[in-house]
Coordinates of C-alpha atoms in Angstrom, one line a residue:
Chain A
X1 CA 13.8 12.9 -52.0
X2 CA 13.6 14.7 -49.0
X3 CA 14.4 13.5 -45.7
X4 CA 13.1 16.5 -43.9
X5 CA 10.2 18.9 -43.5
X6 CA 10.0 22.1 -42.1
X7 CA 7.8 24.4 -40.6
X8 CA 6.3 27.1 -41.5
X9 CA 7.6 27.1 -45.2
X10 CA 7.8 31.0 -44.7
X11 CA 7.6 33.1 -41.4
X12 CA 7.2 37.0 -41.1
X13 CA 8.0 39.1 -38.5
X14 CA 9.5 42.3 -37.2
X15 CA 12.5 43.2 -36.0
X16 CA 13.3 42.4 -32.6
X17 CA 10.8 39.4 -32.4
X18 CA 11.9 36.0 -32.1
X19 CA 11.5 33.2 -35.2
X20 CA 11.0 29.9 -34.3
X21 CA 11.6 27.6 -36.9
X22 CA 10.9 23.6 -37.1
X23 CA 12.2 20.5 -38.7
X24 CA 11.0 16.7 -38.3
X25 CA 12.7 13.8 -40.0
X26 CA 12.2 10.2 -40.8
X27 CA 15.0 8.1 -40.5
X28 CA 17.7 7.7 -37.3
X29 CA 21.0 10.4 -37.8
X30 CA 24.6 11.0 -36.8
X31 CA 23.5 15.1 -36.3
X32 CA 21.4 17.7 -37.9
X33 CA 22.4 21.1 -38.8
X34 CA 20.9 24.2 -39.4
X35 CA 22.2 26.2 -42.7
X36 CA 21.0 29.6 -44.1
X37 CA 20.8 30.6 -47.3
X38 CA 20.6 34.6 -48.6
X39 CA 18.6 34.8 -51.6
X40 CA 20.2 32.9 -54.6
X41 CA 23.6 32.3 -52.8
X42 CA 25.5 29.9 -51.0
X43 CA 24.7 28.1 -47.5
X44 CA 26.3 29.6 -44.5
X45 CA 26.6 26.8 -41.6
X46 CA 24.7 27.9 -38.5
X47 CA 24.7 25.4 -35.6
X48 CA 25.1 21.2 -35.9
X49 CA 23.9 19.2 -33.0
X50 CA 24.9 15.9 -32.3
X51 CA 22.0 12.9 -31.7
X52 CA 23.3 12.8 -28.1
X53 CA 23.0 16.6 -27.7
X54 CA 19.5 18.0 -26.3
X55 CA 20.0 21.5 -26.7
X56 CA 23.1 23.7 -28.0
X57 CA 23.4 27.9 -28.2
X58 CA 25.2 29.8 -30.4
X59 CA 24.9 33.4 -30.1
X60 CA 21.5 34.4 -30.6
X61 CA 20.6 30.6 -32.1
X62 CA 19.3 27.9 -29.6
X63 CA 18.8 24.4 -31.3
X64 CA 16.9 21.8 -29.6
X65 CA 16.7 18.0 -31.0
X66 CA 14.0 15.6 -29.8
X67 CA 15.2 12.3 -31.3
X68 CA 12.1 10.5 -29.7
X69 CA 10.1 12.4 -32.2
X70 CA 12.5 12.9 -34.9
X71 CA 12.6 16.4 -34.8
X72 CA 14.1 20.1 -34.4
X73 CA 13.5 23.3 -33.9
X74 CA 15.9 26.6 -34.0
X75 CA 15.0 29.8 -32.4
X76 CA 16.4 33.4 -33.3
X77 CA 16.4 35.5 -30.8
X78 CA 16.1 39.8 -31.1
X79 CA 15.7 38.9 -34.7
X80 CA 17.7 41.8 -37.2
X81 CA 16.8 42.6 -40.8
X82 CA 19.8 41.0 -41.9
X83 CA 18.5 37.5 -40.4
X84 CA 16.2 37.9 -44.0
X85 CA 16.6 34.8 -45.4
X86 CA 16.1 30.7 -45.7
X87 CA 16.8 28.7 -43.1
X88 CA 17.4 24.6 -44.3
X89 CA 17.6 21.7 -41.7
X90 CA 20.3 18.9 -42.6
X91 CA 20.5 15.6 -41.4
X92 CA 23.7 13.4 -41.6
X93 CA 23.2 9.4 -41.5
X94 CA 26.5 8.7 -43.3
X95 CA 30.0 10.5 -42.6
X96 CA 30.7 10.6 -45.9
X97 CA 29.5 14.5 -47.2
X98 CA 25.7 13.8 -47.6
X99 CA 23.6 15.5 -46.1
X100 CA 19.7 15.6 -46.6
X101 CA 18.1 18.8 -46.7
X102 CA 14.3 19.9 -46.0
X103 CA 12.5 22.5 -48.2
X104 CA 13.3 25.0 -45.8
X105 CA 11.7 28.0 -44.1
X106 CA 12.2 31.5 -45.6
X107 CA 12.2 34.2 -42.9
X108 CA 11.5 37.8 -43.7
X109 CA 12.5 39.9 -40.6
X110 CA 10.9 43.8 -41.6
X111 CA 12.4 47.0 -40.0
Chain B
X1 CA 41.7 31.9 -45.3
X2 CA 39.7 32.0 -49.0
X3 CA 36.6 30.2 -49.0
X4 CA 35.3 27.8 -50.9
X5 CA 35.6 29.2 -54.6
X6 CA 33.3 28.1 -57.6
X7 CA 33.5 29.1 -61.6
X8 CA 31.7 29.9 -63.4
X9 CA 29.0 31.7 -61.2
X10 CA 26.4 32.1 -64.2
X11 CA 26.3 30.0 -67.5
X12 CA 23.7 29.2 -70.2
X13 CA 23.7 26.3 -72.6
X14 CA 21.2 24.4 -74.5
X15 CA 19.7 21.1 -74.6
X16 CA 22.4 18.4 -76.2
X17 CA 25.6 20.6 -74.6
X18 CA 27.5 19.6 -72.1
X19 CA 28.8 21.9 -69.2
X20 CA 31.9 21.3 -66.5
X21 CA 31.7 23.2 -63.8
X22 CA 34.8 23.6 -61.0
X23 CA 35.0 23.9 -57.1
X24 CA 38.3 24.9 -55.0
X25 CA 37.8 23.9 -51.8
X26 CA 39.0 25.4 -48.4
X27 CA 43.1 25.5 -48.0
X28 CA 43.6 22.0 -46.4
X29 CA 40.0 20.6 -47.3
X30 CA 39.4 17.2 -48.4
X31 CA 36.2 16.7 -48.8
X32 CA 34.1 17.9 -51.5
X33 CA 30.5 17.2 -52.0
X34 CA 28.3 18.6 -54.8
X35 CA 24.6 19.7 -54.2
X36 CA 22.1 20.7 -57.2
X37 CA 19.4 23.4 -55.8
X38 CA 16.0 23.6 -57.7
X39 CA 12.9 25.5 -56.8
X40 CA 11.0 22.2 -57.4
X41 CA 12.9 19.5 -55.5
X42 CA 15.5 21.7 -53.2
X43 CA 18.8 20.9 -52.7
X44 CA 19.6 17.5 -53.4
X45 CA 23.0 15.6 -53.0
X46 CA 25.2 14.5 -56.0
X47 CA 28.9 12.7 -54.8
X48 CA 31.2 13.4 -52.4
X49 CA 35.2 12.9 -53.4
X50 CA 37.8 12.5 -51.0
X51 CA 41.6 12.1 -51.3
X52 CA 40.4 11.7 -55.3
X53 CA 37.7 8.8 -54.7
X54 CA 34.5 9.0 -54.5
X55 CA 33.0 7.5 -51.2
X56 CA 29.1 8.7 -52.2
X57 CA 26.7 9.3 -54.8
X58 CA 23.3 10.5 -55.1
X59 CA 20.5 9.5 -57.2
X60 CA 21.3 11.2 -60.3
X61 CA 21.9 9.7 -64.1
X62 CA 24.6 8.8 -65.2
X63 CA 25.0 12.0 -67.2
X64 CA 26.5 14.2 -64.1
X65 CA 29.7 13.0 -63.8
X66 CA 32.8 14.4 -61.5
X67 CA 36.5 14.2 -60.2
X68 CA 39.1 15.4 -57.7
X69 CA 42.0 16.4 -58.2
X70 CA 45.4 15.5 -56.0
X71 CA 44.8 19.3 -55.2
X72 CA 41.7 18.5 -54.0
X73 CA 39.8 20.6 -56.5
X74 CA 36.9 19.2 -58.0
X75 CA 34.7 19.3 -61.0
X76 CA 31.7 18.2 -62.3
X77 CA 29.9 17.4 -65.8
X78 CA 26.5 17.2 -67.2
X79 CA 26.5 15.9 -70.2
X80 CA 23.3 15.6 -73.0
X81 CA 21.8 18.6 -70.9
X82 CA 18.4 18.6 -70.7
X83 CA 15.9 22.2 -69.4
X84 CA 15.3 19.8 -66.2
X85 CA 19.4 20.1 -65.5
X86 CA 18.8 23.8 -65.0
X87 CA 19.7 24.8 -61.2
X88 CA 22.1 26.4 -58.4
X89 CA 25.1 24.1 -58.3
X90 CA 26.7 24.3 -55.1
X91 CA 29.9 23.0 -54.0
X92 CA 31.2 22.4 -50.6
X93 CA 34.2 21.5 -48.6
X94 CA 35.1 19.7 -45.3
X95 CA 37.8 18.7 -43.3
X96 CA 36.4 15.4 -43.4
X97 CA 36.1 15.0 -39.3
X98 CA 33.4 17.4 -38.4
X99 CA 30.5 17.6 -40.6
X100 CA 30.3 21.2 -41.2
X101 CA 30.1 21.8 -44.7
X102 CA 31.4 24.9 -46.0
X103 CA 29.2 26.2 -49.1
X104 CA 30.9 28.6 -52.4
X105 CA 28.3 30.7 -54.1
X106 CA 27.4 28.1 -56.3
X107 CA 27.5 27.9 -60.3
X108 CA 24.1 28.6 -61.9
X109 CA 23.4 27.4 -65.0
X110 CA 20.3 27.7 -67.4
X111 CA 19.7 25.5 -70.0
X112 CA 17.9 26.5 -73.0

């Protein structure tokens, strides 16, 4: 089962716009990361932010984590075309390689 | 440095078969977990091996099955498949201290 949800499950936009992306999740964790996926392939790590961690930047990436409310959120900034793809929150209870995906939100960036 | 490095990429079997699928992790890697991807219930965990043992295992029947190597590849078997075993199998590595997980392009396989 899924420990996460996100939101929206897809998100349109143009190019040069920013994507704001959401993930709440029920149980306490170690971190959460942020993964993306291009259509069909592997998951490329984005970002991982501790439980003790507020807020963290990467690039044009800014995760925030609100462990009050179980929850995240990852903006893009100056969004590209090549940003085109699903975006999967992961939380990490155990350090032992399992993580717990949500459903994820696919982002379509048009020229 | 190669990445993480999975055969076969594409495979299709049918119900009763068995498949085994293989991951090479990251030069120096561990840790390697197995994920199965389906449109229907997303990516879900399957075991984690390190240093040969497994420390974790998902919710799966007993019919998916895997090892590591003292290499530290991995591989994984489904036996008795069934059209419901049809997915994305992705495999990833770690160094075991950091939590990044480091995806290959994942094996699909369709069962007929």
């Amino acid at each position: 089962s899924q420990q996460g949800e996100e939101d929206p499950q897809a998100l349109s936009i143009q190019e040069g716009e920013n994507a704001t992306m959401n993930c709440s999740y029920k149980t306490s964790i170690n971190n959460l990361q942020w993964y993306r996926q291009n259509s069909g392939r592997g998951l490329v790590h984005l970002i991982l932010i501790r439980s003790n961690e507020r807020e963290k930047h990467s690039g044009r990436l800014r995760v925030t984590l609100d462990t009050s409310k179980k929850s995240s959120s990852l903006l893009i900034t100056a969004s590209r075309a090549a940003d085109t793809a699903s975006y999967f929150c992961a939380t990490d209870r155990t350090s032992y390689g399992k993580l717990t995906f949500g459903q994820g939100t696919i982002l379509t960036v048009h020229p | 440095k190669a990445g993480v490095t999975q055969t076969p990429r594409y495979l299709i079997k049918t119900r009763g078969q068995q498949v085994t699928l293989s991951c090479s992790p990251i030069s120096g890697h561990r840790s390697v977990s197995w994920y199965q991807q389906t449109p229907g219930q997303g990516l879900q965990f399957l075991f984690e091996y390190f240093s040969e043992t497994q420390r974790n295992k998902g919710n799966f029947p007993g019919r998916f099955s895997g090892r590591q190597f003292s290499n530290s590849r991995s591989e994984m078997n489904v036996s008795t498949l069934e059209l419901g075993d049809s997915a994305l199998y992705l495999c990833a590595s770690e160094t075991g201290n950091t939590g990044e997980l480091f995806f290959g392009e994942g094996s699909r396989l369709t069962v007929l």
